Amino acid sequence: EIVLTQSPGTLSLSPGERATLSCRASQSVSSSYLAWYQHKPGQAPRLLIYGASSRATGIPDRFSGSGSGTDFTLTISRLEPEDFAVYYCQQYGSSPLTFGGGTKVEIK
Amino acid sequence: QVQLVQSGAEVKKPGASVKVSCKASGYTFTNYAMHWVRQAPGQRLEWMGWINAGNGNTKYSQNFQGRVTITRDTSASTAYMELSSLRSEDTAVYYCASAVSMFEQLVIGYWGQGTLVTVSS
């Protein structure tokens, strides 16, 4: 199965700053079938990005995804207070679908 | 709008089975795949499997070694996940989650509220 490694584990930033989250796959993710989710405590995860770079419906354009093969990035251009959460990448190009370990974006 | 409402929390003994339901509304149930994902305390999200709600075909993660069964009742727009031979490591929040669209059945777009399953003697 494809193992996804996210870095850093925790990102301490202030509102208005730029966040860059990394997701590295143990083998190539076919057709860039890579998604990103935001997860807040007590809530269900929220789809942000799929196909490595397509924003889901209703997602603000400060969220962007890029990458291919084994290296993917989620960028939040200017952090808003509601963006502090845990972010997971997930590949759906091969079974089993797998998730990364998450990056926590916390307020500095 | 898409809504997925799951059944309530469960406490089970080791060796027992649990069945979690997920009632869908706001879309044509048979058009979208339904996935099941769980998260144990302090662990990453773990995909369990999915069902084609239209024809009932399923695919499971081998990590569950045949212990998971996903079914659906199209007349009730409800999907079910049953996990057998429970052990303490199965203590987790279990989510149902539907595909984001008919054309992206493996993209998990909408999530239920989660069901806590606790396995304890």
GROMACS .gro file of N, CA, C and O in nm, chain B residues 18-77:
model
  240
  126VAL      N    1  -2.030  -0.516   1.550
  126VAL     CA    2  -2.102  -0.390   1.557
  126VAL      C    3  -2.150  -0.355   1.417
  126VAL      O    4  -2.081  -0.384   1.318
  127LYS      N    5  -2.268  -0.295   1.409
  127LYS     CA    6  -2.323  -0.253   1.280
  127LYS      C    7  -2.361  -0.107   1.291
  127LYS      O    8  -2.445  -0.070   1.375
  128VAL      N    9  -2.303  -0.024   1.208
  128VAL     CA   10  -2.327   0.121   1.210
  128VAL      C   11  -2.406   0.157   1.085
  128VAL      O   12  -2.374   0.109   0.974
  129SER      N   13  -2.506   0.239   1.101
  129SER     CA   14  -2.587   0.281   0.986
  129SER      C   15  -2.559   0.425   0.949
  129SER      O   16  -2.509   0.505   1.031
  130CYS      N   17  -2.593   0.459   0.825
  130CYS     CA   18  -2.566   0.591   0.771
  130CYS      C   19  -2.678   0.626   0.674
  130CYS      O   20  -2.687   0.569   0.566
  131LYS      N   21  -2.765   0.716   0.715
  131LYS     CA   22  -2.879   0.754   0.631
  131LYS      C   23  -2.845   0.878   0.550
  131LYS      O   24  -2.806   0.982   0.607
  132ALA      N   25  -2.862   0.867   0.419
  132ALA     CA   26  -2.826   0.975   0.328
  132ALA      C   27  -2.949   1.052   0.283
  132ALA      O   28  -3.057   0.994   0.267
  133SER      N   29  -2.931   1.180   0.262
  133SER     CA   30  -3.038   1.262   0.205
  133SER      C   31  -2.975   1.377   0.127
  133SER      O   32  -2.856   1.405   0.142
  134GLY      N   33  -3.058   1.438   0.043
  134GLY     CA   34  -3.009   1.553  -0.033
  134GLY      C   35  -2.950   1.520  -0.169
  134GLY      O   36  -2.903   1.610  -0.239
  135TYR      N   37  -2.950   1.391  -0.205
  135TYR     CA   38  -2.900   1.351  -0.335
  135TYR      C   39  -2.957   1.215  -0.370
  135TYR      O   40  -3.020   1.150  -0.286
  136THR      N   41  -2.937   1.171  -0.493
  136THR     CA   42  -2.984   1.039  -0.535
  136THR      C   43  -2.887   0.934  -0.483
  136THR      O   44  -2.773   0.922  -0.533
  137PHE      N   45  -2.931   0.860  -0.383
  137PHE     CA   46  -2.844   0.768  -0.308
  137PHE      C   47  -2.768   0.672  -0.399
  137PHE      O   48  -2.650   0.644  -0.378
  138THR      N   49  -2.835   0.620  -0.501
  138THR     CA   50  -2.774   0.517  -0.585
  138THR      C   51  -2.670   0.570  -0.682
  138THR      O   52  -2.603   0.492  -0.749
  139ASN      N   53  -2.657   0.701  -0.690
  139ASN     CA   54  -2.561   0.759  -0.784
  139ASN      C   55  -2.419   0.771  -0.729
  139ASN      O   56  -2.324   0.786  -0.807
  140TYR      N   57  -2.406   0.770  -0.597
  140TYR     CA   58  -2.276   0.802  -0.537
  140TYR      C   59  -2.226   0.684  -0.454
  140TYR      O   60  -2.302   0.622  -0.379
  141ALA      N   61  -2.097   0.657  -0.464
  141ALA     CA   62  -2.033   0.558  -0.378
  141ALA      C   63  -2.039   0.603  -0.232
  141ALA      O   64  -2.042   0.722  -0.202
  142MET      N   65  -2.042   0.505  -0.143
  142MET     CA   66  -2.034   0.533   0.000
  142MET      C   67  -1.911   0.463   0.057
  142MET      O   68  -1.894   0.342   0.041
  143HIS      N   69  -1.828   0.542   0.121
  143HIS     CA   70  -1.705   0.490   0.182
  143HIS      C   71  -1.721   0.485   0.335
  143HIS      O   72  -1.803   0.556   0.392
  144TRP      N   73  -1.638   0.404   0.396
  144TRP     CA   74  -1.629   0.401   0.543
  144TRP      C   75  -1.483   0.422   0.582
  144TRP      O   76  -1.393   0.356   0.528
  145VAL      N   77  -1.464   0.512   0.677
  145VAL     CA   78  -1.331   0.551   0.724
  145VAL      C   79  -1.337   0.555   0.875
  145VAL      O   80  -1.439   0.596   0.932
  146ARG      N   81  -1.230   0.514   0.941
  146ARG     CA   82  -1.229   0.523   1.086
  146ARG      C   83  -1.104   0.596   1.135
  146ARG      O   84  -1.006   0.610   1.062
  147GLN      N   85  -1.112   0.644   1.259
  147GLN     CA   86  -0.998   0.709   1.322
  147GLN      C   87  -0.991   0.665   1.468
  147GLN      O   88  -1.078   0.703   1.548
  148ALA      N   89  -0.890   0.587   1.499
  148ALA     CA   90  -0.865   0.546   1.637
  148ALA      C   91  -0.798   0.662   1.710
  148ALA      O   92  -0.738   0.750   1.647
  149PRO      N   93  -0.807   0.664   1.844
  149PRO     CA   94  -0.747   0.774   1.921
  149PRO      C   95  -0.599   0.793   1.888
  149PRO      O   96  -0.521   0.698   1.894
  150GLY      N   97  -0.563   0.916   1.851
  150GLY     CA   98  -0.424   0.948   1.822
  150GLY      C   99  -0.370   0.891   1.692
  150GLY      O  100  -0.249   0.902   1.665
  151GLN      N  101  -0.456   0.830   1.612
  151GLN     CA  102  -0.412   0.766   1.488
  151GLN      C  103  -0.459   0.843   1.366
  151GLN      O  104  -0.547   0.929   1.375
  152ARG      N  105  -0.403   0.808   1.251
  152ARG     CA  106  -0.448   0.870   1.127
  152ARG      C  107  -0.581   0.810   1.081
  152ARG      O  108  -0.623   0.705   1.129
  153LEU      N  109  -0.644   0.878   0.990
  153LEU     CA  110  -0.766   0.825   0.929
  153LEU      C  111  -0.731   0.696   0.853
  153LEU      O  112  -0.624   0.685   0.791
  154GLU      N  113  -0.822   0.600   0.858
  154GLU     CA  114  -0.799   0.469   0.795
  154GLU      C  115  -0.920   0.431   0.712
  154GLU      O  116  -1.032   0.419   0.764
  155TRP      N  117  -0.898   0.411   0.584
  155TRP     CA  118  -1.007   0.372   0.493
  155TRP      C  119  -1.039   0.225   0.509
  155TRP      O  120  -0.949   0.140   0.514
  156MET      N  121  -1.168   0.192   0.516
  156MET     CA  122  -1.210   0.054   0.538
  156MET      C  123  -1.263  -0.012   0.411
  156MET      O  124  -1.244  -0.132   0.390
  157GLY      N  125  -1.332   0.065   0.329
  157GLY     CA  126  -1.389   0.007   0.208
  157GLY      C  127  -1.497   0.098   0.153
  157GLY      O  128  -1.528   0.203   0.209
  158TRP      N  129  -1.556   0.055   0.039
  158TRP     CA  130  -1.665   0.132  -0.018
  158TRP      C  131  -1.763   0.042  -0.091
  158TRP      O  132  -1.732  -0.072  -0.124
  159ILE      N  133  -1.882   0.098  -0.111
  159ILE     CA  134  -1.986   0.026  -0.182
  159ILE      C  135  -2.039   0.114  -0.294
  159ILE      O  136  -2.056   0.235  -0.277
  160ASN      N  137  -2.060   0.053  -0.409
  160ASN     CA  138  -2.130   0.119  -0.518
  160ASN      C  139  -2.278   0.111  -0.481
  160ASN      O  140  -2.337   0.003  -0.485
  161ALA      N  141  -2.336   0.225  -0.443
  161ALA     CA  142  -2.472   0.222  -0.392
  161ALA      C  143  -2.573   0.184  -0.499
  161ALA      O  144  -2.686   0.147  -0.469
  162GLY      N  145  -2.532   0.193  -0.625
  162GLY     CA  146  -2.623   0.157  -0.734
  162GLY      C  147  -2.635   0.006  -0.751
  162GLY      O  148  -2.745  -0.050  -0.748
  163ASN      N  149  -2.520  -0.063  -0.767
  163ASN     CA  150  -2.525  -0.207  -0.794
  163ASN      C  151  -2.484  -0.293  -0.675
  163ASN      O  152  -2.490  -0.415  -0.682
  164GLY      N  153  -2.441  -0.232  -0.566
  164GLY     CA  154  -2.407  -0.307  -0.446
  164GLY      C  155  -2.267  -0.367  -0.444
  164GLY      O  156  -2.229  -0.431  -0.346
  165ASN      N  157  -2.190  -0.344  -0.549
  165ASN     CA  158  -2.053  -0.396  -0.550
  165ASN      C  159  -1.970  -0.330  -0.440
  165ASN      O  160  -1.988  -0.211  -0.412
  166THR      N  161  -1.881  -0.410  -0.381
  166THR     CA  162  -1.801  -0.358  -0.270
  166THR      C  163  -1.652  -0.384  -0.294
  166THR      O  164  -1.613  -0.472  -0.372
  167LYS      N  165  -1.571  -0.303  -0.227
  167LYS     CA  166  -1.427  -0.326  -0.222
  167LYS      C  167  -1.382  -0.290  -0.083
  167LYS      O  168  -1.419  -0.185  -0.030
  168TYR      N  169  -1.300  -0.380  -0.026
  168TYR     CA  170  -1.257  -0.362   0.112
  168TYR      C  171  -1.105  -0.351   0.122
  168TYR      O  172  -1.033  -0.407   0.039
  169SER      N  173  -1.060  -0.285   0.225
  169SER     CA  174  -0.918  -0.284   0.256
  169SER      C  175  -0.879  -0.419   0.313
  169SER      O  176  -0.946  -0.473   0.402
  170GLN      N  177  -0.769  -0.472   0.261
  170GLN     CA  178  -0.720  -0.602   0.310
  170GLN      C  179  -0.675  -0.594   0.456
  170GLN      O  180  -0.659  -0.697   0.522
  171ASN      N  181  -0.655  -0.472   0.505
  171ASN     CA  182  -0.610  -0.454   0.642
  171ASN      C  183  -0.711  -0.505   0.744
  171ASN      O  184  -0.677  -0.522   0.861
  172PHE      N  185  -0.834  -0.528   0.701
  172PHE     CA  186  -0.938  -0.575   0.793
  172PHE      C  187  -0.962  -0.725   0.781
  172PHE      O  188  -1.050  -0.780   0.849
  173GLN      N  189  -0.884  -0.790   0.695
  173GLN     CA  190  -0.881  -0.938   0.690
  173GLN      C  191  -1.021  -1.000   0.691
  173GLN      O  192  -1.047  -1.094   0.766
  174GLY      N  193  -1.109  -0.947   0.610
  174GLY     CA  194  -1.240  -1.008   0.596
  174GLY      C  195  -1.336  -0.981   0.711
  174GLY      O  196  -1.445  -1.041   0.716
  175ARG      N  197  -1.302  -0.893   0.803
  175ARG     CA  198  -1.391  -0.866   0.917
  175ARG      C  199  -1.496  -0.759   0.889
  175ARG      O  200  -1.590  -0.742   0.968
  176VAL      N  201  -1.483  -0.686   0.778
  176VAL     CA  202  -1.576  -0.576   0.752
  176VAL      C  203  -1.671  -0.613   0.637
  176VAL      O  204  -1.630  -0.677   0.539
  177THR      N  205  -1.796  -0.576   0.653
  177THR     CA  206  -1.897  -0.596   0.549
  177THR      C  207  -1.977  -0.468   0.534
  177THR      O  208  -2.029  -0.414   0.634
  178ILE      N  209  -1.984  -0.417   0.412
  178ILE     CA  210  -2.061  -0.295   0.383
  178ILE      C  211  -2.180  -0.333   0.296
  178ILE      O  212  -2.165  -0.404   0.195
  179THR      N  213  -2.298  -0.290   0.337
  179THR     CA  214  -2.421  -0.317   0.263
  179THR      C  215  -2.500  -0.188   0.249
  179THR      O  216  -2.463  -0.085   0.306
  180ARG      N  217  -2.609  -0.198   0.171
  180ARG     CA  218  -2.695  -0.080   0.160
  180ARG      C  219  -2.839  -0.124   0.139
  180ARG      O  220  -2.865  -0.233   0.090
  181ASP      N  221  -2.929  -0.034   0.176
  181ASP     CA  222  -3.072  -0.053   0.156
  181ASP      C  223  -3.117   0.066   0.072
  181ASP      O  224  -3.131   0.178   0.125
  182THR      N  225  -3.135   0.046  -0.057
  182THR     CA  226  -3.165   0.159  -0.145
  182THR      C  227  -3.302   0.219  -0.113
  182THR      O  228  -3.320   0.340  -0.128
  183SER      N  229  -3.396   0.138  -0.065
  183SER     CA  230  -3.531   0.190  -0.034
  183SER      C  231  -3.526   0.287   0.084
  183SER      O  232  -3.612   0.374   0.097
  184ALA      N  233  -3.425   0.272   0.168
  184ALA     CA  234  -3.412   0.357   0.285
  184ALA      C  235  -3.297   0.458   0.270
  184ALA      O  236  -3.270   0.534   0.364
  185SER      N  237  -3.230   0.458   0.156
  185SER     CA  238  -3.115   0.546   0.132
  185SER      C  239  -3.015   0.536   0.248
  185SER      O  240  -2.965   0.637   0.299
   0.00000   0.00000   0.00000
